[in-house]
PDB file of C-alpha atoms in Angstrom:
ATOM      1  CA  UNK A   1      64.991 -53.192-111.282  1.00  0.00           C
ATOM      2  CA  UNK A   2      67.472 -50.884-113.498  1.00  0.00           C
ATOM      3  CA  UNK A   3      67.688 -52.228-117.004  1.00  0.00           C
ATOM      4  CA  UNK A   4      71.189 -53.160-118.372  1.00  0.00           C
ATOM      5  CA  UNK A   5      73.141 -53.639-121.664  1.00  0.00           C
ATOM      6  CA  UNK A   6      76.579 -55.506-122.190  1.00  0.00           C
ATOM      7  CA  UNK A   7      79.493 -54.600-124.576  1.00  0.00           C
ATOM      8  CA  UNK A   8      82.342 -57.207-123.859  1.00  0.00           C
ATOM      9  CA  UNK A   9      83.079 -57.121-120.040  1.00  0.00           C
ATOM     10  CA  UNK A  10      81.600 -53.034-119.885  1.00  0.00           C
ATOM     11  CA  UNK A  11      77.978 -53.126-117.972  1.00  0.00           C
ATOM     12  CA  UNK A  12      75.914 -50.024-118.478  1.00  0.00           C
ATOM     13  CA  UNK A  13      72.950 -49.726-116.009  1.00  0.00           C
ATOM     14  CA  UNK A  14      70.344 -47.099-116.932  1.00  0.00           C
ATOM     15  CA  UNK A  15      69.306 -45.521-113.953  1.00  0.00           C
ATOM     16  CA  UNK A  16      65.613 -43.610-114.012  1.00  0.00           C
ATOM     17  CA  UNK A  17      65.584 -40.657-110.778  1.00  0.00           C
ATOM     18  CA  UNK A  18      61.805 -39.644-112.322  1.00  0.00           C
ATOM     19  CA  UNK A  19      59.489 -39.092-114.759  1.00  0.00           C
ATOM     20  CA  UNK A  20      56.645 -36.735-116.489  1.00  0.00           C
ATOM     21  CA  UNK A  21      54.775 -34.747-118.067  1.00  0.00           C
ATOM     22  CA  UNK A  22      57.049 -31.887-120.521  1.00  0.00           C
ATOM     23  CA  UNK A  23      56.256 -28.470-119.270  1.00  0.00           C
ATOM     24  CA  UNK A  24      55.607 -27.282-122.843  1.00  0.00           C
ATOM     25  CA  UNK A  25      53.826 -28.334-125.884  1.00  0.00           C
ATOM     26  CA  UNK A  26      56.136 -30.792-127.513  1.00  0.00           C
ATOM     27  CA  UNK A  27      55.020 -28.709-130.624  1.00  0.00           C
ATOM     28  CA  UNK A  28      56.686 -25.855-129.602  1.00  0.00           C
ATOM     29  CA  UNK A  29      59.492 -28.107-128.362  1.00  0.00           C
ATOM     30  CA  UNK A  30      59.889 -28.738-131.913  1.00  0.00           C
ATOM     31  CA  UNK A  31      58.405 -26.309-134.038  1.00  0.00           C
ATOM     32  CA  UNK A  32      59.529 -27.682-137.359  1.00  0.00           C
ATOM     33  CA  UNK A  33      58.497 -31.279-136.624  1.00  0.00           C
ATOM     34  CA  UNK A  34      55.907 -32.366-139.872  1.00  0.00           C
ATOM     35  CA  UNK A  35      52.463 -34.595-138.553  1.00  0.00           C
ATOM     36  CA  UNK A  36      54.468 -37.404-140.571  1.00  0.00           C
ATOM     37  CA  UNK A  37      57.478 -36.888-138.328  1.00  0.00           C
ATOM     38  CA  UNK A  38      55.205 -37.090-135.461  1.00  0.00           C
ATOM     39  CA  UNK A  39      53.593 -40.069-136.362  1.00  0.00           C
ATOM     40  CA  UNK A  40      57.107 -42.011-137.123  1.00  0.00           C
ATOM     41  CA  UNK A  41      58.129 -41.039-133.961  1.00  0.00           C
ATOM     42  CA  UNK A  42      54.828 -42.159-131.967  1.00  0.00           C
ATOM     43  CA  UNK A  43      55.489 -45.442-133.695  1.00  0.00           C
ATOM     44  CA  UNK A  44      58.753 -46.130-132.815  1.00  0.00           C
ATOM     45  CA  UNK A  45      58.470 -44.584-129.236  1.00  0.00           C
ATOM     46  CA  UNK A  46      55.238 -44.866-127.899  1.00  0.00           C
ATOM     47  CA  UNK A  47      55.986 -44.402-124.132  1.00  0.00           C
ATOM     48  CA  UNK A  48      56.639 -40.738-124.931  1.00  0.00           C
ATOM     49  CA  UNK A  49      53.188 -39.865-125.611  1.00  0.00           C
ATOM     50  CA  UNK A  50      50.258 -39.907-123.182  1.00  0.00           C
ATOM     51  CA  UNK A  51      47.180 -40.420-124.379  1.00  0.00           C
ATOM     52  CA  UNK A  52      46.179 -36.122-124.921  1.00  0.00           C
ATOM     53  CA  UNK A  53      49.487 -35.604-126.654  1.00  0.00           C
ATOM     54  CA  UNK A  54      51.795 -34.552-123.790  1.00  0.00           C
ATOM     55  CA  UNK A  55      55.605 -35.264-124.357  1.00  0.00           C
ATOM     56  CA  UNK A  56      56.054 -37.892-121.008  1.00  0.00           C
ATOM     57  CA  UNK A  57      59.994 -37.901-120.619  1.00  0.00           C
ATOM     58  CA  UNK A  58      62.255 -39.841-117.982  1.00  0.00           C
ATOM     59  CA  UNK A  59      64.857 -38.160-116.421  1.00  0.00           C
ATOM     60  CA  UNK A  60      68.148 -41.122-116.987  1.00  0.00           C
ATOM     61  CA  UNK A  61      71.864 -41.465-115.496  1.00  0.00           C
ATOM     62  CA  UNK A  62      73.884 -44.577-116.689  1.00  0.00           C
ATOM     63  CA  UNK A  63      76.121 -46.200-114.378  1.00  0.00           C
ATOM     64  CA  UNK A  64      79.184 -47.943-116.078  1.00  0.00           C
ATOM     65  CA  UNK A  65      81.383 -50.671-114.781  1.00  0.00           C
ATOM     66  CA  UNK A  66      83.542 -53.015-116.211  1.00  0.00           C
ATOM     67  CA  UNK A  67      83.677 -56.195-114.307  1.00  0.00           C
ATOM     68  CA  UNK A  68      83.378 -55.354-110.714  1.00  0.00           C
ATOM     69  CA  UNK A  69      85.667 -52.320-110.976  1.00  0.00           C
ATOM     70  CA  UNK A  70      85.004 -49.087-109.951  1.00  0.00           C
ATOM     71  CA  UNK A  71      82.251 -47.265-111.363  1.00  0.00           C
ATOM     72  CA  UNK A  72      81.650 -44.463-113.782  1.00  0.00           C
ATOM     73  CA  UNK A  73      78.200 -42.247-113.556  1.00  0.00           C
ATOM     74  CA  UNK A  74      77.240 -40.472-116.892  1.00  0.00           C
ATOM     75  CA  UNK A  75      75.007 -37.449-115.355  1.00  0.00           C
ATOM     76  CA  UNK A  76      73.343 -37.524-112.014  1.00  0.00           C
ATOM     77  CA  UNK A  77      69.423 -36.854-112.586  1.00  0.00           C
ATOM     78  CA  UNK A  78      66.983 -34.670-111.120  1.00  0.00           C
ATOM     79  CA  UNK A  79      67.493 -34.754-107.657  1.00  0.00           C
ATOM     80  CA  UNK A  80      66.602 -34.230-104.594  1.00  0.00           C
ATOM     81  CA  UNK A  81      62.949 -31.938-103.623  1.00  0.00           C
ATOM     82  CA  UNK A  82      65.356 -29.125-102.977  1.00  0.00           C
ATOM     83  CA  UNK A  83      67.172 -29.599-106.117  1.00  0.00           C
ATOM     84  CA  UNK A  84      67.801 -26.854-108.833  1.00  0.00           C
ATOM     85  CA  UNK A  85      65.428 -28.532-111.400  1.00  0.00           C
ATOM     86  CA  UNK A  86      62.790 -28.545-108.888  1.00  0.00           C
ATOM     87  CA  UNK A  87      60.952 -25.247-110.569  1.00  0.00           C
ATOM     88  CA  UNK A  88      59.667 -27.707-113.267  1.00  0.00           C
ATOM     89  CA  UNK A  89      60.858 -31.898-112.781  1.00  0.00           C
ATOM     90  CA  UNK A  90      59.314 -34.081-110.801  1.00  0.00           C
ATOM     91  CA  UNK A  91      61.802 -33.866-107.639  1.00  0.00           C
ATOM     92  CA  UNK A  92      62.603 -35.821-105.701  1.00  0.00           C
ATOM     93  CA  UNK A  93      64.200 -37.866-107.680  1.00  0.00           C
ATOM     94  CA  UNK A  94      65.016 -41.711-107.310  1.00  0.00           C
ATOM     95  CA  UNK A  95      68.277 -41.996-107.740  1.00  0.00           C
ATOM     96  CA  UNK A  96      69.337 -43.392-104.330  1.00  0.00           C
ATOM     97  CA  UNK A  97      67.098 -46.487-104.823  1.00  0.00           C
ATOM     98  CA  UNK A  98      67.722 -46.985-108.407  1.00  0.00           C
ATOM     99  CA  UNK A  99      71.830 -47.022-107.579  1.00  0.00           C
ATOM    100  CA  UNK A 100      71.230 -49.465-104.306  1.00  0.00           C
ATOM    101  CA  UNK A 101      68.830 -51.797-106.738  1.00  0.00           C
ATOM    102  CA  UNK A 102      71.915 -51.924-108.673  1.00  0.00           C
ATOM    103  CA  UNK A 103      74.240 -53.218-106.526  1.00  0.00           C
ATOM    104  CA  UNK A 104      76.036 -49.985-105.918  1.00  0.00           C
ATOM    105  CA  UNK A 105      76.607 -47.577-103.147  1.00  0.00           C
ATOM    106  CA  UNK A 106      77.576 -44.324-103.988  1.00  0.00           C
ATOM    107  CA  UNK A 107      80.890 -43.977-102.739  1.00  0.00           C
ATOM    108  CA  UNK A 108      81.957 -47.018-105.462  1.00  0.00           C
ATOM    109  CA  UNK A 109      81.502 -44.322-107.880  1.00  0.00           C
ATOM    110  CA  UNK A 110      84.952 -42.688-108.797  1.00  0.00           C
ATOM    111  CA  UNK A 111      84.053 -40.838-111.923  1.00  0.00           C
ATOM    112  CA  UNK A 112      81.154 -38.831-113.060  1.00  0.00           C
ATOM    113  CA  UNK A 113      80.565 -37.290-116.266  1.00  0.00           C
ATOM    114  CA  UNK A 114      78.263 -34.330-116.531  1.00  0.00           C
ATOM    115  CA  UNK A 115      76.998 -33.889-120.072  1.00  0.00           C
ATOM    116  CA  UNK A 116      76.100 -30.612-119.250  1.00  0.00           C
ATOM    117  CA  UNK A 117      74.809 -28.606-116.588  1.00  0.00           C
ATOM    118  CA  UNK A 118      71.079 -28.381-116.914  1.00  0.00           C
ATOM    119  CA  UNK A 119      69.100 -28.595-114.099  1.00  0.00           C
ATOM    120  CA  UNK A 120      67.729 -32.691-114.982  1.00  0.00           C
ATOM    121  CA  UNK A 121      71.477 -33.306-115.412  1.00  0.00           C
ATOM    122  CA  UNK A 122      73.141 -32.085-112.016  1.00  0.00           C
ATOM    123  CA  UNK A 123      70.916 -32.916-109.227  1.00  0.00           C
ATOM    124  CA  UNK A 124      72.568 -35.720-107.039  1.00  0.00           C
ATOM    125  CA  UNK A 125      76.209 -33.835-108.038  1.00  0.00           C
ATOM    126  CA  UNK A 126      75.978 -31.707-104.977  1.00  0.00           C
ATOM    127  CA  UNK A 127      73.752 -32.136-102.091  1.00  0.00           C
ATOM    128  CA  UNK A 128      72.764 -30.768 -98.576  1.00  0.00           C
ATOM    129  CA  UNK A 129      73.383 -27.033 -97.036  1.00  0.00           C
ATOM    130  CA  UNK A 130      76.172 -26.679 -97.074  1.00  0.00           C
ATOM    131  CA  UNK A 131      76.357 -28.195-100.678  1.00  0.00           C
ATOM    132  CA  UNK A 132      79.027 -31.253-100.821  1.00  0.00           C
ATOM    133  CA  UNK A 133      79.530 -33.929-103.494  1.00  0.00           C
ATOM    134  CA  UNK A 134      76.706 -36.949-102.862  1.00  0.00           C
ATOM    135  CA  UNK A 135      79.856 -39.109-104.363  1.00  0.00           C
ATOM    136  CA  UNK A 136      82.609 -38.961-102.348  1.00  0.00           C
ATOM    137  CA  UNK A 137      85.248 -40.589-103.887  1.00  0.00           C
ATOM    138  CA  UNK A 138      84.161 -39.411-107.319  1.00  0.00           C
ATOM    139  CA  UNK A 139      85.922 -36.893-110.154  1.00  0.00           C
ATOM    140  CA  UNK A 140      83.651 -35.203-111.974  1.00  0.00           C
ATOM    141  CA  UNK A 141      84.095 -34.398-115.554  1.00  0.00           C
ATOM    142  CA  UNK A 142      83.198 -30.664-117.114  1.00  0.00           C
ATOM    143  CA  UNK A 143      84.433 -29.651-120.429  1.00  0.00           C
ATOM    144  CA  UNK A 144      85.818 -25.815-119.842  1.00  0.00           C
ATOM    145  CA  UNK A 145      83.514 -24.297-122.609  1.00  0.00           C
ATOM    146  CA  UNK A 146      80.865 -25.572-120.024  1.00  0.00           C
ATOM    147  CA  UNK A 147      82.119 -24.356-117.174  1.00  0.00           C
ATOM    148  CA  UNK A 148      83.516 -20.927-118.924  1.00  0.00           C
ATOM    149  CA  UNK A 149      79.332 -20.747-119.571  1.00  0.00           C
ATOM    150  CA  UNK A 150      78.447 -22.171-116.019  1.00  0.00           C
ATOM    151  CA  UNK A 151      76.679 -18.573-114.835  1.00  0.00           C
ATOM    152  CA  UNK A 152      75.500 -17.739-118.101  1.00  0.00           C
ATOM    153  CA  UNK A 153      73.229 -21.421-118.336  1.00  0.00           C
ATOM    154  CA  UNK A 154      72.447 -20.817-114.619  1.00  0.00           C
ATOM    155  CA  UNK A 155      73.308 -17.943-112.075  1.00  0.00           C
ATOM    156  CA  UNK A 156      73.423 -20.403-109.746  1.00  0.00           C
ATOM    157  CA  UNK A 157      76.146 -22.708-110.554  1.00  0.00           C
ATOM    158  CA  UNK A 158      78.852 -20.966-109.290  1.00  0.00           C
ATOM    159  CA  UNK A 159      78.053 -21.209-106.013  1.00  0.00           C
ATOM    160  CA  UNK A 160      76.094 -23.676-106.100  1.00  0.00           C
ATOM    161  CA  UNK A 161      78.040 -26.500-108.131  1.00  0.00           C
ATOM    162  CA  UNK A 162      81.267 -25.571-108.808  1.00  0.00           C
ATOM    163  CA  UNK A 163      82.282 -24.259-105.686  1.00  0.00           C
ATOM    164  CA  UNK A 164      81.451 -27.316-103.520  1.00  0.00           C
ATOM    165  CA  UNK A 165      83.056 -29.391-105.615  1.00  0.00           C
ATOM    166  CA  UNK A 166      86.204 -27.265-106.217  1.00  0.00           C
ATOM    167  CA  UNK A 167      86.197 -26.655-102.291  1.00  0.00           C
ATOM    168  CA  UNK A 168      86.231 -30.306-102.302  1.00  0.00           C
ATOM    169  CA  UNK A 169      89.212 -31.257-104.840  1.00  0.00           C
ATOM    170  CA  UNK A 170      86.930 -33.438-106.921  1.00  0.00           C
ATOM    171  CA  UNK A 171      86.328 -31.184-110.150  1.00  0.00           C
ATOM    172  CA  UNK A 172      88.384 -32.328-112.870  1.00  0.00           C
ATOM    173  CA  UNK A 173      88.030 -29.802-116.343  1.00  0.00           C
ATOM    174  CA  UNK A 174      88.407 -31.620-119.586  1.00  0.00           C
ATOM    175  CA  UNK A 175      89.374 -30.052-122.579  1.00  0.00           C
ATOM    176  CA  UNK A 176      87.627 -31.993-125.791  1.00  0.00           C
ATOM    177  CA  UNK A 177      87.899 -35.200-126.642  1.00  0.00           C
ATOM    178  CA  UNK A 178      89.454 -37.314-123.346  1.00  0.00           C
ATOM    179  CA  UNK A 179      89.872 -40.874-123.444  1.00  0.00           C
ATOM    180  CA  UNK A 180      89.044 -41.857-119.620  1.00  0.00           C
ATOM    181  CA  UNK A 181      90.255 -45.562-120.452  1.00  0.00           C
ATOM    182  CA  UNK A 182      90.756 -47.640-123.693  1.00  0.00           C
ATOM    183  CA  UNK A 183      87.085 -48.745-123.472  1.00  0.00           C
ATOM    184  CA  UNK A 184      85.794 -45.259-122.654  1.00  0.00           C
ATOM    185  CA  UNK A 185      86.077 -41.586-124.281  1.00  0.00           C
ATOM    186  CA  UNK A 186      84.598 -38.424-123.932  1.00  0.00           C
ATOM    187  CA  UNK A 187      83.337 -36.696-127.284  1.00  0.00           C
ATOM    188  CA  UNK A 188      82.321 -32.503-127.482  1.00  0.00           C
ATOM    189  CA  UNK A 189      79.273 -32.516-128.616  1.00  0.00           C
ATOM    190  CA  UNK A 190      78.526 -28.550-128.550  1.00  0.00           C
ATOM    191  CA  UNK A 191      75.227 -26.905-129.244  1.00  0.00           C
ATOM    192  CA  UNK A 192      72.586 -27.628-126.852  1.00  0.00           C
ATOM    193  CA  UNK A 193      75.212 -25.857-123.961  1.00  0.00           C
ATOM    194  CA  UNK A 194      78.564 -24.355-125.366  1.00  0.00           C
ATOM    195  CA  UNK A 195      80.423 -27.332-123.751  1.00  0.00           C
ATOM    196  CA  UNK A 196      78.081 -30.540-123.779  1.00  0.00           C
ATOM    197  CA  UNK A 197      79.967 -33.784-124.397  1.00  0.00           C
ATOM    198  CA  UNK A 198      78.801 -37.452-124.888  1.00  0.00           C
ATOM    199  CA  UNK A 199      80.019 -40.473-124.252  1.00  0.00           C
ATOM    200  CA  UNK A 200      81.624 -43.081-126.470  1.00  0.00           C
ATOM    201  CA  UNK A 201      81.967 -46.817-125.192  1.00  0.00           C
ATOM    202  CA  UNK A 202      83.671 -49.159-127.841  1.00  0.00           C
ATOM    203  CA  UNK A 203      83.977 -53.303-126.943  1.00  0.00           C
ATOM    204  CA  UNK A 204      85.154 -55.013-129.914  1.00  0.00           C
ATOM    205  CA  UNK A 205      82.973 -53.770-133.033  1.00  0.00           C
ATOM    206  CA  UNK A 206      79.839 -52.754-130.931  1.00  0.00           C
ATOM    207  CA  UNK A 207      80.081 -48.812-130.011  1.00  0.00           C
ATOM    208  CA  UNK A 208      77.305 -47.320-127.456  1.00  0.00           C
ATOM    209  CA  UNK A 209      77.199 -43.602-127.584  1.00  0.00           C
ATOM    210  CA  UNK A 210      75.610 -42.128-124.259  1.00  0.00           C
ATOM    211  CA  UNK A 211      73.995 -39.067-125.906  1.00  0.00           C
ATOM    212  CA  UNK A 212      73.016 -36.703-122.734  1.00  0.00           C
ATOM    213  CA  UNK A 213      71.121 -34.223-124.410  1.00  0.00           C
ATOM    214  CA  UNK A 214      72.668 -34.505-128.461  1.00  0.00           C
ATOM    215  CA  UNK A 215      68.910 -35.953-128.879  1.00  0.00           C
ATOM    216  CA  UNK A 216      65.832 -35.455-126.571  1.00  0.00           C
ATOM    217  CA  UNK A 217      63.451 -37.115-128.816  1.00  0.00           C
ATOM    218  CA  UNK A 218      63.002 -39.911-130.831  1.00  0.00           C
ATOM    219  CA  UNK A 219      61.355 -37.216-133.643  1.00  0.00           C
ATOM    220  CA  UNK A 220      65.506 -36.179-133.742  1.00  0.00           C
ATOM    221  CA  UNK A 221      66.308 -39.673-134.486  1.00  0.00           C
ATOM    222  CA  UNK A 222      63.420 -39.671-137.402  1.00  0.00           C
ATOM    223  CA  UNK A 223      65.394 -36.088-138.965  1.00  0.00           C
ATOM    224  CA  UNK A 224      68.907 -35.658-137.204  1.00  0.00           C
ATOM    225  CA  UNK A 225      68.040 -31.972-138.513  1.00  0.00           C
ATOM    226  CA  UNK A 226      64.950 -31.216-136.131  1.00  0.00           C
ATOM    227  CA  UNK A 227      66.339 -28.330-133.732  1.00  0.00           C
ATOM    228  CA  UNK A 228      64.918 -28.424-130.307  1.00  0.00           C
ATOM    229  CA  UNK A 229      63.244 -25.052-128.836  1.00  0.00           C
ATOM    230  CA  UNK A 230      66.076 -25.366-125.852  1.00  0.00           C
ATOM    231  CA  UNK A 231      69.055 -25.766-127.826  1.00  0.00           C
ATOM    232  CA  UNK A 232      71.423 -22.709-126.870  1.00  0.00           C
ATOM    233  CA  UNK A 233      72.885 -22.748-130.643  1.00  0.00           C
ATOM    234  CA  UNK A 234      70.827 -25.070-132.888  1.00  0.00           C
ATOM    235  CA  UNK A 235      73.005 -25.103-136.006  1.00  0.00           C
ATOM    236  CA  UNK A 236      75.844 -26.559-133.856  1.00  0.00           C
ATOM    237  CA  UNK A 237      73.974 -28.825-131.856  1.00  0.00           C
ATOM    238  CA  UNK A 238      72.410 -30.241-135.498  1.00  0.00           C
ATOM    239  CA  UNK A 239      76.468 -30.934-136.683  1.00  0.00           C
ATOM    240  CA  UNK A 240      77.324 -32.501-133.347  1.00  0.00           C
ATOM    241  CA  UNK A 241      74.061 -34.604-133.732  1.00  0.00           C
ATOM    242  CA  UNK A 242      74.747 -35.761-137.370  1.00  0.00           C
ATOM    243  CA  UNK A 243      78.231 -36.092-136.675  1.00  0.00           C
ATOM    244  CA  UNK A 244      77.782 -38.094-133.608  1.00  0.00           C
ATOM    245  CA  UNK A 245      75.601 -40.875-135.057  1.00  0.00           C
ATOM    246  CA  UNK A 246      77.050 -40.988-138.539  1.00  0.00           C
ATOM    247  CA  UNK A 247      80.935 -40.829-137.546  1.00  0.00           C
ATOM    248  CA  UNK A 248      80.736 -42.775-134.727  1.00  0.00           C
ATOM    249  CA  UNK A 249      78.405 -44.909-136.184  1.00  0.00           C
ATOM    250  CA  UNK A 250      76.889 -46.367-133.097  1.00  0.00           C
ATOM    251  CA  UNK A 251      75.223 -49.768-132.323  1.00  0.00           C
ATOM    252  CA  UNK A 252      73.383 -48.399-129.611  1.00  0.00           C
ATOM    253  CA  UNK A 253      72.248 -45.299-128.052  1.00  0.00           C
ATOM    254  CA  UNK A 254      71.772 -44.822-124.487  1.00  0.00           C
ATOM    255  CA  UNK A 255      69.343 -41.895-124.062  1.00  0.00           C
ATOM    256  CA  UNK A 256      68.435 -40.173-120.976  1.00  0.00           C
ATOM    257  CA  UNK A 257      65.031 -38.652-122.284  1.00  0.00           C
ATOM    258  CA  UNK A 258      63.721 -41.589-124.415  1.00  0.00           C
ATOM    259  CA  UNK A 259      61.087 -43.752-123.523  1.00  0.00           C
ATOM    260  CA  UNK A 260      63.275 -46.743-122.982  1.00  0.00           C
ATOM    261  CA  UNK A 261      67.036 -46.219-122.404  1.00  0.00           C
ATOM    262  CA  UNK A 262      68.446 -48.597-124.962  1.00  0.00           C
ATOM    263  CA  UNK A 263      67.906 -47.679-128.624  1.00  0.00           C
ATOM    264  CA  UNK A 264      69.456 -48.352-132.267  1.00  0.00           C
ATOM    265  CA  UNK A 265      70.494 -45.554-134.134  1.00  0.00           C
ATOM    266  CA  UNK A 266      68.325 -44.015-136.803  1.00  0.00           C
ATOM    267  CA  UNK A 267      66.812 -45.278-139.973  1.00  0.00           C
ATOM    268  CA  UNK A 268      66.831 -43.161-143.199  1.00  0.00           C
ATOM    269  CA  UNK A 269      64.347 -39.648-141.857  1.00  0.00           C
ATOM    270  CA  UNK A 270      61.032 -39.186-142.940  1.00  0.00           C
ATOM    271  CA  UNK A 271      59.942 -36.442-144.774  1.00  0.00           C
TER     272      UNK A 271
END
């Protein structure tokens, strides 16, 4: 069953499409990570290590609903065995079961926000040949310097994503910061892609950020400073990271790579 948090009347419901084994080395994932890092993280996170050192990451959407409104999707997994991350995740992906085994049917979705457009991030967005939008009745949410780097990240998106769901009227492009409702706002959070965003949920004084990718690993939550090997500018992604967590100052972080999805922000780094 999908695990959920509460701020106020807002339910987020982490959805898990798959799981495994990192095709890399986390090592060279991380190259500057210390053995001390390592170890802090280990601690904290356990379910991201197997047992001969392999990074073991899920692949996480979040569905968000307040009350029994309509329903907003942060990212849309893996997907399906003839998805685009299929060269390297464990397709197919889940995602199907995880959203009826929480109560929701996919055409209750009527937003959904793509952090960015990685391969693990975009894989229930469009479906079947020809491509159309598995949510029907959903916008979905690009910032432009994302799209503007759409063939650049993948050749394939054009065509692939953006077409379908420009054929079908349901892109919408953001510019920057966006509040979707008083509850719920979009943040840039550039640096891993030119136009990744996050999302900010605020109920009273608790604040949940919804990273996507501003953090992969809890070793970035041990030293905000760590640069990942797949970062496409890692100076930038390290000011949206610190920025993220210190400005915003969030209660909670809802991670889509971590070993579980709920997590409090970071304690003082580790040498």
């Amino acid at each position: 069953m999908p695990l959920n948090r509460t701020l106020g009347s807002i339910t987020v419901t982490a959805l898990t499409d798959g799981e495994g084994a990192f095709f890399q080395p986390r090592a060279e994932a991380f190259p500057q990570a210390t053995a001390t890092q390592w170890a802090e993280a280990d601690r904290r996170d356990p379910g991201s290590v197997t047992a001969d050192g392999q990074w073991w990451l899920p692949f996480r959407s979040f569905a968000i609903r307040a009350g029994d409104g309509p329903v907003t999707l942060v990212d849309t997994g893996i997907g399906p065995a003839d998805a685009p991350a299929a060269s390297w995740a464990p397709v197919p992906g889940r995602m199907p079961a995880e959203l009826a085994a929480a109560g929701i049917d996919p055409a209750d979705v009527d937003t959904v926000v793509l952090t960015h457009l990685h391969s693990d991030h975009i894989g229930w967005a469009v479906t079947g040949t020809p491509g159309r939008p598995y949510f029907p009745n959903a916008t979905y949410l690009v910032q432009r310097a994302e799209l503007d780097a759409a063939e650049t990240l993948n050749p394939g998106l054009p065509a692939g994503l953006v077409a379908p769901l420009r054929a079908a009227g349901q892109l919408r492009v953001v510019d920057g910061e966006t509040a979707l409702t008083p509850a719920v706002r979009l943040l840039p959070t550039p640096g891993h892609t030119p136009g990744h965003q996050s999302v900010l949920l605020t109920s009273a004084d608790e604040r949940m950020l919804l990273t996507g990718d501003l953090l992969v690993h809890m070793v970035q939550l041990v030293d905000p400073d760590l640069a990942y090997a797949h970062e496409e500018d890692p100076e930038l992604a390290r000011t949206s990271r610190r920025t993220a967590l210190h400005t915003h100052s969030p209660t909670i972080l809802a991670t889509p790579h971590l070993g579980t999805p709920f997590t409090p922000p970071p304690h003082p780094r580790v040498g």
